[in-house]
CSV table of N, CA and C in Angstrom, one decimal:
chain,number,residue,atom,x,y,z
A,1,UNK,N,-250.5,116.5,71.7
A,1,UNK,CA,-250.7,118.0,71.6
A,1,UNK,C,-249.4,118.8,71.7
A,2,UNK,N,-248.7,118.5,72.7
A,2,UNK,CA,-247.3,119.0,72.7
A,2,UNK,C,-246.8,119.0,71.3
A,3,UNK,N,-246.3,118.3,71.0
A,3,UNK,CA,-245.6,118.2,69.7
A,3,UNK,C,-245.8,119.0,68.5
A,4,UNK,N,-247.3,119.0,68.7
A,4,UNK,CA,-247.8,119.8,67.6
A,4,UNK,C,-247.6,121.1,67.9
A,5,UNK,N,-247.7,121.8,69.3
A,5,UNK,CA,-247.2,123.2,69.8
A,5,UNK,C,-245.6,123.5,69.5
A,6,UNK,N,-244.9,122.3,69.8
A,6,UNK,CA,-243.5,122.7,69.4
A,6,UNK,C,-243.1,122.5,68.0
A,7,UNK,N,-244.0,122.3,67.3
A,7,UNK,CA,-243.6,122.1,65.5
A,7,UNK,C,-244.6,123.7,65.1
A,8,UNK,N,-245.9,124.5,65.7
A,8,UNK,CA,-246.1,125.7,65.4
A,8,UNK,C,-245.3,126.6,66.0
A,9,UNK,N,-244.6,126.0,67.2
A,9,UNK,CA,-243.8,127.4,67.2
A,9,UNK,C,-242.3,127.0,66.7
A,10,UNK,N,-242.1,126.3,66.0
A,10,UNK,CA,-240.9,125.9,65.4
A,10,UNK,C,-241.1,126.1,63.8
A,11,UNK,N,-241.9,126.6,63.8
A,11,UNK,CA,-242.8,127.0,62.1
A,11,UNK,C,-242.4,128.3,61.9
A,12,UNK,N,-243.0,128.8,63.3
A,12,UNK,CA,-242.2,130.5,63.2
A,12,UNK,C,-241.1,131.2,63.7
A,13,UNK,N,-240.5,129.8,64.8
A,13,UNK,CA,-239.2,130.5,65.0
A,13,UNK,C,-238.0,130.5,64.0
A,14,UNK,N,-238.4,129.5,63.1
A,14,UNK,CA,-237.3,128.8,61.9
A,14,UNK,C,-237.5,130.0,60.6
A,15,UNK,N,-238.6,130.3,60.3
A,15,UNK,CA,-238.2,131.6,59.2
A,15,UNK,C,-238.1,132.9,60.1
A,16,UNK,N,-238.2,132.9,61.1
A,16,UNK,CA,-238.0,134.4,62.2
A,16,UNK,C,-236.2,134.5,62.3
A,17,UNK,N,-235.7,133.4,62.3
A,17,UNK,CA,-233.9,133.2,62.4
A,17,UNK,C,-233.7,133.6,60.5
A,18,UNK,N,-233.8,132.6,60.0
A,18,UNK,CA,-233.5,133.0,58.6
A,18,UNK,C,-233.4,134.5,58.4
A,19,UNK,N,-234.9,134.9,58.5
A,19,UNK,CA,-234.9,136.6,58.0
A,19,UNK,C,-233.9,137.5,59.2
A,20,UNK,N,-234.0,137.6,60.6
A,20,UNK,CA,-233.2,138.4,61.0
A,20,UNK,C,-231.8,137.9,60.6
A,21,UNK,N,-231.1,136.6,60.6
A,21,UNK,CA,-229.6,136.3,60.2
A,21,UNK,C,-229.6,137.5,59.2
A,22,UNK,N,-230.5,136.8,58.0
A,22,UNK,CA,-229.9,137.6,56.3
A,22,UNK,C,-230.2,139.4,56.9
A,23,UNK,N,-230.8,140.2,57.9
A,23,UNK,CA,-230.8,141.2,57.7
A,23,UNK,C,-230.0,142.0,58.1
A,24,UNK,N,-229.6,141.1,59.4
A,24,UNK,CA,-228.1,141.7,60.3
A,24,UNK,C,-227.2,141.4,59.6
A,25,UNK,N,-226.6,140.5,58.9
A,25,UNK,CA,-225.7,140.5,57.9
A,25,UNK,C,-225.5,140.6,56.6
A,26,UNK,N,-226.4,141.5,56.6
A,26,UNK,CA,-226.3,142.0,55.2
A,26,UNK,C,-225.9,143.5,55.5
A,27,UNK,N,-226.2,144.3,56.9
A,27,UNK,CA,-225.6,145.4,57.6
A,27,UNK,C,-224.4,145.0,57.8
A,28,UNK,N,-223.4,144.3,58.0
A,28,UNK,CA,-222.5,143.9,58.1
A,28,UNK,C,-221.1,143.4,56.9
A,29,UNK,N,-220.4,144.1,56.6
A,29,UNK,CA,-219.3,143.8,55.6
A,29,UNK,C,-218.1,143.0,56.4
A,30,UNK,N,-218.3,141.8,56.8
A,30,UNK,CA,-217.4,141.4,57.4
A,30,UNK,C,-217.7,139.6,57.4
A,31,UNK,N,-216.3,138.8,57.8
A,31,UNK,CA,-216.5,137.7,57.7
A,31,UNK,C,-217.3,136.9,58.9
A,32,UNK,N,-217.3,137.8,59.8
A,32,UNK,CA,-217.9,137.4,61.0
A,32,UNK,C,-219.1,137.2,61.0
A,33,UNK,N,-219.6,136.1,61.5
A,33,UNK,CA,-221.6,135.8,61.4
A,33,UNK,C,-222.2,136.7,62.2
A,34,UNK,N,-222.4,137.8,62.1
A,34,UNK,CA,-223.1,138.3,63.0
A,34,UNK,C,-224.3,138.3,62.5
A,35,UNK,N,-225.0,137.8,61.9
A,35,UNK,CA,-226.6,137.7,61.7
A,35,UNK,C,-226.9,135.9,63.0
A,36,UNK,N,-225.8,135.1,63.1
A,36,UNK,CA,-226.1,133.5,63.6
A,36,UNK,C,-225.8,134.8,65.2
A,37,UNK,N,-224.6,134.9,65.2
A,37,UNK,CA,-224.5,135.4,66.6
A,37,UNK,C,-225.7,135.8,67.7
A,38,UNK,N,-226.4,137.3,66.4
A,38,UNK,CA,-227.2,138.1,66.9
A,38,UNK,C,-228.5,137.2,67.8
A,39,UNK,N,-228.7,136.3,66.4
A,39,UNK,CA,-230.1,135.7,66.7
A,39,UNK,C,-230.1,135.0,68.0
A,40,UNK,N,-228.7,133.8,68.0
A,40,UNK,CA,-228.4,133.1,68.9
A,40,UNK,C,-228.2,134.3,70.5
A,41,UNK,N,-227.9,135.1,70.8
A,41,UNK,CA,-227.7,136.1,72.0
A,41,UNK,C,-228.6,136.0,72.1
A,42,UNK,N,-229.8,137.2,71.6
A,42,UNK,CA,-231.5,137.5,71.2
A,42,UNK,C,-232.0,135.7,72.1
A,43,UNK,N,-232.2,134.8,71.3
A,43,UNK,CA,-232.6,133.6,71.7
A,43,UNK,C,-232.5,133.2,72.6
A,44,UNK,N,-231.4,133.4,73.3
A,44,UNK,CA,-230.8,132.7,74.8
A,44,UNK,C,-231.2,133.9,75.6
A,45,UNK,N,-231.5,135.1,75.3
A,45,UNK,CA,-232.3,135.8,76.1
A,45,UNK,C,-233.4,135.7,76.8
A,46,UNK,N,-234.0,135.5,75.4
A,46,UNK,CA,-235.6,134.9,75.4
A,46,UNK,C,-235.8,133.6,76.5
A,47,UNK,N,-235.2,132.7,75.9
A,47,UNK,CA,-235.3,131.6,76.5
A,47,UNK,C,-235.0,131.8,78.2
A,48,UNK,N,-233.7,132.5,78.3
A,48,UNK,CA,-234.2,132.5,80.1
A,48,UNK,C,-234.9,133.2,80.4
A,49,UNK,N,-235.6,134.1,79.7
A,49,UNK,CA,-237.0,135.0,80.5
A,49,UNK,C,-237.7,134.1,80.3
A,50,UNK,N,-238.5,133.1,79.7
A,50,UNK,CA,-239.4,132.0,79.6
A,50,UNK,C,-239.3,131.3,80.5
A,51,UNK,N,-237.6,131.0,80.8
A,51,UNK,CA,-237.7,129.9,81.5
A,51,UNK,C,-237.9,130.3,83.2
A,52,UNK,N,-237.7,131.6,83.5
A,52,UNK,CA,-238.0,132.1,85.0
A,52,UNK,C,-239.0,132.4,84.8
A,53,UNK,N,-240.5,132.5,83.8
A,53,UNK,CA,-241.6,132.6,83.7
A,53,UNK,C,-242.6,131.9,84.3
A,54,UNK,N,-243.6,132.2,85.0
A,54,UNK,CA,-244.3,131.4,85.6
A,54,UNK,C,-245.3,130.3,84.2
A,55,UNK,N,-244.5,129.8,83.5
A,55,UNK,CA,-245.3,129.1,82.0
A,55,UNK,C,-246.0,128.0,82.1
A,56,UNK,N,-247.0,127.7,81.8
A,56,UNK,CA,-247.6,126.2,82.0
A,56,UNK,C,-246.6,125.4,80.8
A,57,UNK,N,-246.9,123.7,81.1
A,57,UNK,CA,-246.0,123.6,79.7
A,57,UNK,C,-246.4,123.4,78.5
A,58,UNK,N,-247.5,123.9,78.0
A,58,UNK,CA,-248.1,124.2,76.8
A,58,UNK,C,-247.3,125.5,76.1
A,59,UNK,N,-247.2,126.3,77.1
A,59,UNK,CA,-246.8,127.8,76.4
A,59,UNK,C,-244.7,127.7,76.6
A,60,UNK,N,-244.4,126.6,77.2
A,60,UNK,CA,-242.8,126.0,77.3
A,60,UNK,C,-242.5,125.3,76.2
A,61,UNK,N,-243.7,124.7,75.9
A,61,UNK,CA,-243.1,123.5,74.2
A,61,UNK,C,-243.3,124.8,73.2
A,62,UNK,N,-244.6,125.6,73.0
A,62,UNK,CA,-244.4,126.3,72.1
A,62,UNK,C,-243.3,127.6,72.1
A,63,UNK,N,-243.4,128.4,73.2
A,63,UNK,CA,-242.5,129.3,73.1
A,63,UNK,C,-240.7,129.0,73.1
A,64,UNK,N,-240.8,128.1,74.5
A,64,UNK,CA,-239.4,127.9,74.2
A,64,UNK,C,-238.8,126.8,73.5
A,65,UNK,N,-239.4,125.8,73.7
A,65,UNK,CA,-238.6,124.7,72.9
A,65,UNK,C,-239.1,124.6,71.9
A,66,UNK,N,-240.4,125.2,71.0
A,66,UNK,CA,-240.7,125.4,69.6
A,66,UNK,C,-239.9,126.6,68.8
A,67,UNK,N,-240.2,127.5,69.3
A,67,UNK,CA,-239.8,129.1,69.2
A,67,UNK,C,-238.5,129.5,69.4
A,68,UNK,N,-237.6,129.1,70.3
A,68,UNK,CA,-236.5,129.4,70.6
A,68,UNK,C,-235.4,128.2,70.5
A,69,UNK,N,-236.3,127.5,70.4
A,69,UNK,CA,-235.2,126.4,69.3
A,69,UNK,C,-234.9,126.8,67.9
A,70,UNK,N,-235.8,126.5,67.8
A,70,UNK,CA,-235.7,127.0,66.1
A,70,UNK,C,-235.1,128.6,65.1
A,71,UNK,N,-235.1,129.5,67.0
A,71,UNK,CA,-234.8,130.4,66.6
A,71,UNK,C,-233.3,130.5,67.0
A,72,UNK,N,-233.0,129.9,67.7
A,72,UNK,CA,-231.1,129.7,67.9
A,72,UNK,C,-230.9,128.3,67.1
A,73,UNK,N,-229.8,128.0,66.7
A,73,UNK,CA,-229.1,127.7,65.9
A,73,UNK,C,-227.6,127.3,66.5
A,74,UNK,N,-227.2,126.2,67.1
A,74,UNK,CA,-226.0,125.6,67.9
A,74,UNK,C,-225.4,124.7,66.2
A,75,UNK,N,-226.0,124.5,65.3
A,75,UNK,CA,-225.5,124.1,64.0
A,75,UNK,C,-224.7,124.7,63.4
A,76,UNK,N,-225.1,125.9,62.9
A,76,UNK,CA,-225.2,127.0,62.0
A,76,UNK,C,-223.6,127.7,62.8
A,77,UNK,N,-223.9,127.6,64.1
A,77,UNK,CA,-222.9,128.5,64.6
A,77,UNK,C,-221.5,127.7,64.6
A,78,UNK,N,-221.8,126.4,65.0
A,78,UNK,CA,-220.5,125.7,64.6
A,78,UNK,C,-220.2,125.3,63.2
A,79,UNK,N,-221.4,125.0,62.6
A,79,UNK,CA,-220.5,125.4,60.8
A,79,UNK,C,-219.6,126.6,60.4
A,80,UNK,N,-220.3,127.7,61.2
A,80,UNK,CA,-219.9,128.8,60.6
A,80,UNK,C,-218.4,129.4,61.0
A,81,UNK,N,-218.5,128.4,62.6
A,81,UNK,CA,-217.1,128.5,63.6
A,81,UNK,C,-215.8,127.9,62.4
A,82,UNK,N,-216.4,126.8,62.2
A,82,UNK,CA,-215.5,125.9,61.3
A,82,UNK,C,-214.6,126.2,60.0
A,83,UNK,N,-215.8,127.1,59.6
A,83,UNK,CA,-215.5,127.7,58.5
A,83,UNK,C,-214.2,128.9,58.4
A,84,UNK,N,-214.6,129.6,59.5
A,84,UNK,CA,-213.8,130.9,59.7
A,84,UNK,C,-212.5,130.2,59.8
A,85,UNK,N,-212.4,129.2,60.8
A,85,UNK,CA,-211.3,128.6,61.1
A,85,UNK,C,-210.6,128.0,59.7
A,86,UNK,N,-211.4,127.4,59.6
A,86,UNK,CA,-210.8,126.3,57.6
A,86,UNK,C,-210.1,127.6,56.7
A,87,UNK,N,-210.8,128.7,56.3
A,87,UNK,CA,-210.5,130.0,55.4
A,87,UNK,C,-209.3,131.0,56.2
A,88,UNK,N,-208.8,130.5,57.2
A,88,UNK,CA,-207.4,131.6,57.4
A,88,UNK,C,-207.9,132.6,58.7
A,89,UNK,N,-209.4,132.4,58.9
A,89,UNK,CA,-209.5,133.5,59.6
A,89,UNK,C,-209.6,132.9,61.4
A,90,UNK,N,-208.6,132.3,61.8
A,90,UNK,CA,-208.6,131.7,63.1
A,90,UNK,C,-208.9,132.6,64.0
A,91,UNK,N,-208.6,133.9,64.1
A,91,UNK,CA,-208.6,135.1,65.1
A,91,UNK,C,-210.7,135.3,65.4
A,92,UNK,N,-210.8,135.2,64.4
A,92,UNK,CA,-212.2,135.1,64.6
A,92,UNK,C,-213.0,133.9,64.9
A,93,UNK,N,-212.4,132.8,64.1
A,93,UNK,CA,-213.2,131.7,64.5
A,93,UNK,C,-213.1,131.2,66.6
A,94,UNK,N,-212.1,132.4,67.1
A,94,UNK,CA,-211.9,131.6,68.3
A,94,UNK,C,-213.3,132.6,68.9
A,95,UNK,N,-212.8,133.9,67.9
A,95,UNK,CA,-213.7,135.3,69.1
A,95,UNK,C,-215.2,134.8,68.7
A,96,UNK,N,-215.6,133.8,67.4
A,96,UNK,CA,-216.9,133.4,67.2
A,96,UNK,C,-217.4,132.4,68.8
A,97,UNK,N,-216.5,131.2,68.7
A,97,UNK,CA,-216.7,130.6,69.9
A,97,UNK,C,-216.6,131.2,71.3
A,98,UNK,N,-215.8,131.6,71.3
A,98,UNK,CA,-215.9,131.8,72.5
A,98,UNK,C,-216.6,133.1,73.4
A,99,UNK,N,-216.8,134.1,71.7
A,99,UNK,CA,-217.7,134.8,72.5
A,99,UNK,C,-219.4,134.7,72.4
A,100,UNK,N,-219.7,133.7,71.2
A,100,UNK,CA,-220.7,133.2,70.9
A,100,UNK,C,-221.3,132.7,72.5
A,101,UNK,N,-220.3,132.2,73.0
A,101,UNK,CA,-221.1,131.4,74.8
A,101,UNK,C,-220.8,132.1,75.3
A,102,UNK,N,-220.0,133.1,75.4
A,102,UNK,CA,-220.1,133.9,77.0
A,102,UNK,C,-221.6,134.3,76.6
A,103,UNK,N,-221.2,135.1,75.5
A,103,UNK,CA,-222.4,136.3,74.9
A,103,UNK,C,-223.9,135.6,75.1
A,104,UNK,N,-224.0,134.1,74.8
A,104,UNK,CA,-225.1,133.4,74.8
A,104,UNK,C,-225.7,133.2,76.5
A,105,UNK,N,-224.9,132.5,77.6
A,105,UNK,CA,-224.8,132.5,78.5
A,105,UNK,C,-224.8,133.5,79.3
A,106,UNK,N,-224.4,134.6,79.3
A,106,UNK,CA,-224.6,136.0,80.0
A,106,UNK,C,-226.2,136.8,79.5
A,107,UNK,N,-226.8,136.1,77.8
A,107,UNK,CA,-228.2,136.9,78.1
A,107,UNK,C,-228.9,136.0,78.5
A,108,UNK,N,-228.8,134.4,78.5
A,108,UNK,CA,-229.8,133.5,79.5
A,108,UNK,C,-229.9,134.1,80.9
A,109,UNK,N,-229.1,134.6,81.5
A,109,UNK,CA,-228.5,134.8,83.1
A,109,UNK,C,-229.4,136.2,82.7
A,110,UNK,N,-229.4,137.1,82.2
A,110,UNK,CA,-230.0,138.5,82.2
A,110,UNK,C,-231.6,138.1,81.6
A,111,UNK,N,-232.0,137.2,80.9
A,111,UNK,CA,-233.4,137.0,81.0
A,111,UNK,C,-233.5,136.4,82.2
A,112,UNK,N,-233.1,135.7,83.0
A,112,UNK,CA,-233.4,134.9,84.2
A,112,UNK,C,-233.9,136.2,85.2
A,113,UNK,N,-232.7,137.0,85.0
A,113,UNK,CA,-232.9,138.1,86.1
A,113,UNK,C,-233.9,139.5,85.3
A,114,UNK,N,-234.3,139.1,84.0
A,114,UNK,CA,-235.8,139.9,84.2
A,114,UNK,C,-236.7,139.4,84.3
A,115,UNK,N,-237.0,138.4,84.4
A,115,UNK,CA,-238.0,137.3,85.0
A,115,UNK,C,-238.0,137.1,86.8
A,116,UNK,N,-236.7,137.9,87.1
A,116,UNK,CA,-237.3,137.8,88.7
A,116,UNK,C,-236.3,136.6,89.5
A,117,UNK,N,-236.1,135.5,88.3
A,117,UNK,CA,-235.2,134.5,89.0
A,117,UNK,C,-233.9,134.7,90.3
A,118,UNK,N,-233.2,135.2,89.6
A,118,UNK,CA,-231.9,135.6,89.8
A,118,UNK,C,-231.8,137.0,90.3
A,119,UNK,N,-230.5,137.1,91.1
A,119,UNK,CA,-230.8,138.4,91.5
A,119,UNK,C,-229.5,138.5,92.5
């Protein structure tokens, strides 16, 4: 039963990333991924509010590890790191990385602390 909760919520977190990526970057005239960025922040948000949630783990395989898997993207972002880097644009491929994890790691820590965790 698990599995099948984390493949329906991996049903919808997987075209929920596609459509916000293509929408934030399509607002965006620049080489920077800010559609992987956005989603990936957003997601690691999520996920620490989940994870300080009082959740049984029915509603843990679907929301977070179905849903917020699928809806962050640790692939995408190092393709995309790689890329910047390969095409000349190094100044960004570092500000992708490196601010990709603070940025990711500082909203898990602020979903924690709206969840009550942290404080």
């Amino acid at each position: 039963m698990t599995v099948l909760l984390v493949a329906l919520g991996a049903a919808v977190g997987a075209p929920a990333r596609y459509l916000a990526d293509r929408a934030v970057q399509a607002r965006h005239d620049s080489l920077f991924p800010w559609g992987t960025f956005a989603v990936n922040v957003f997601g690691s948000l999520l996920l620490g509010l989940l994870a300080g949630l009082p959740l049984g783990p029915g509603w843990s395989a679907l929301l977070g590890t179905g849903f917020c898997g699928a809806l962050t993207t640790y692939s995408t972002f190092s393709f995309e790191t790689l890329k910047l880097a390969r095409d000349g644009a190094r100044l960004l491929a570092v500000a992708n990385a490196v601010g990709g994890l603070l940025a990711g790691l500082g909203a898990a820590y602020a979903g924690l602390l709206i969840a009550g965790v942290v404080g």
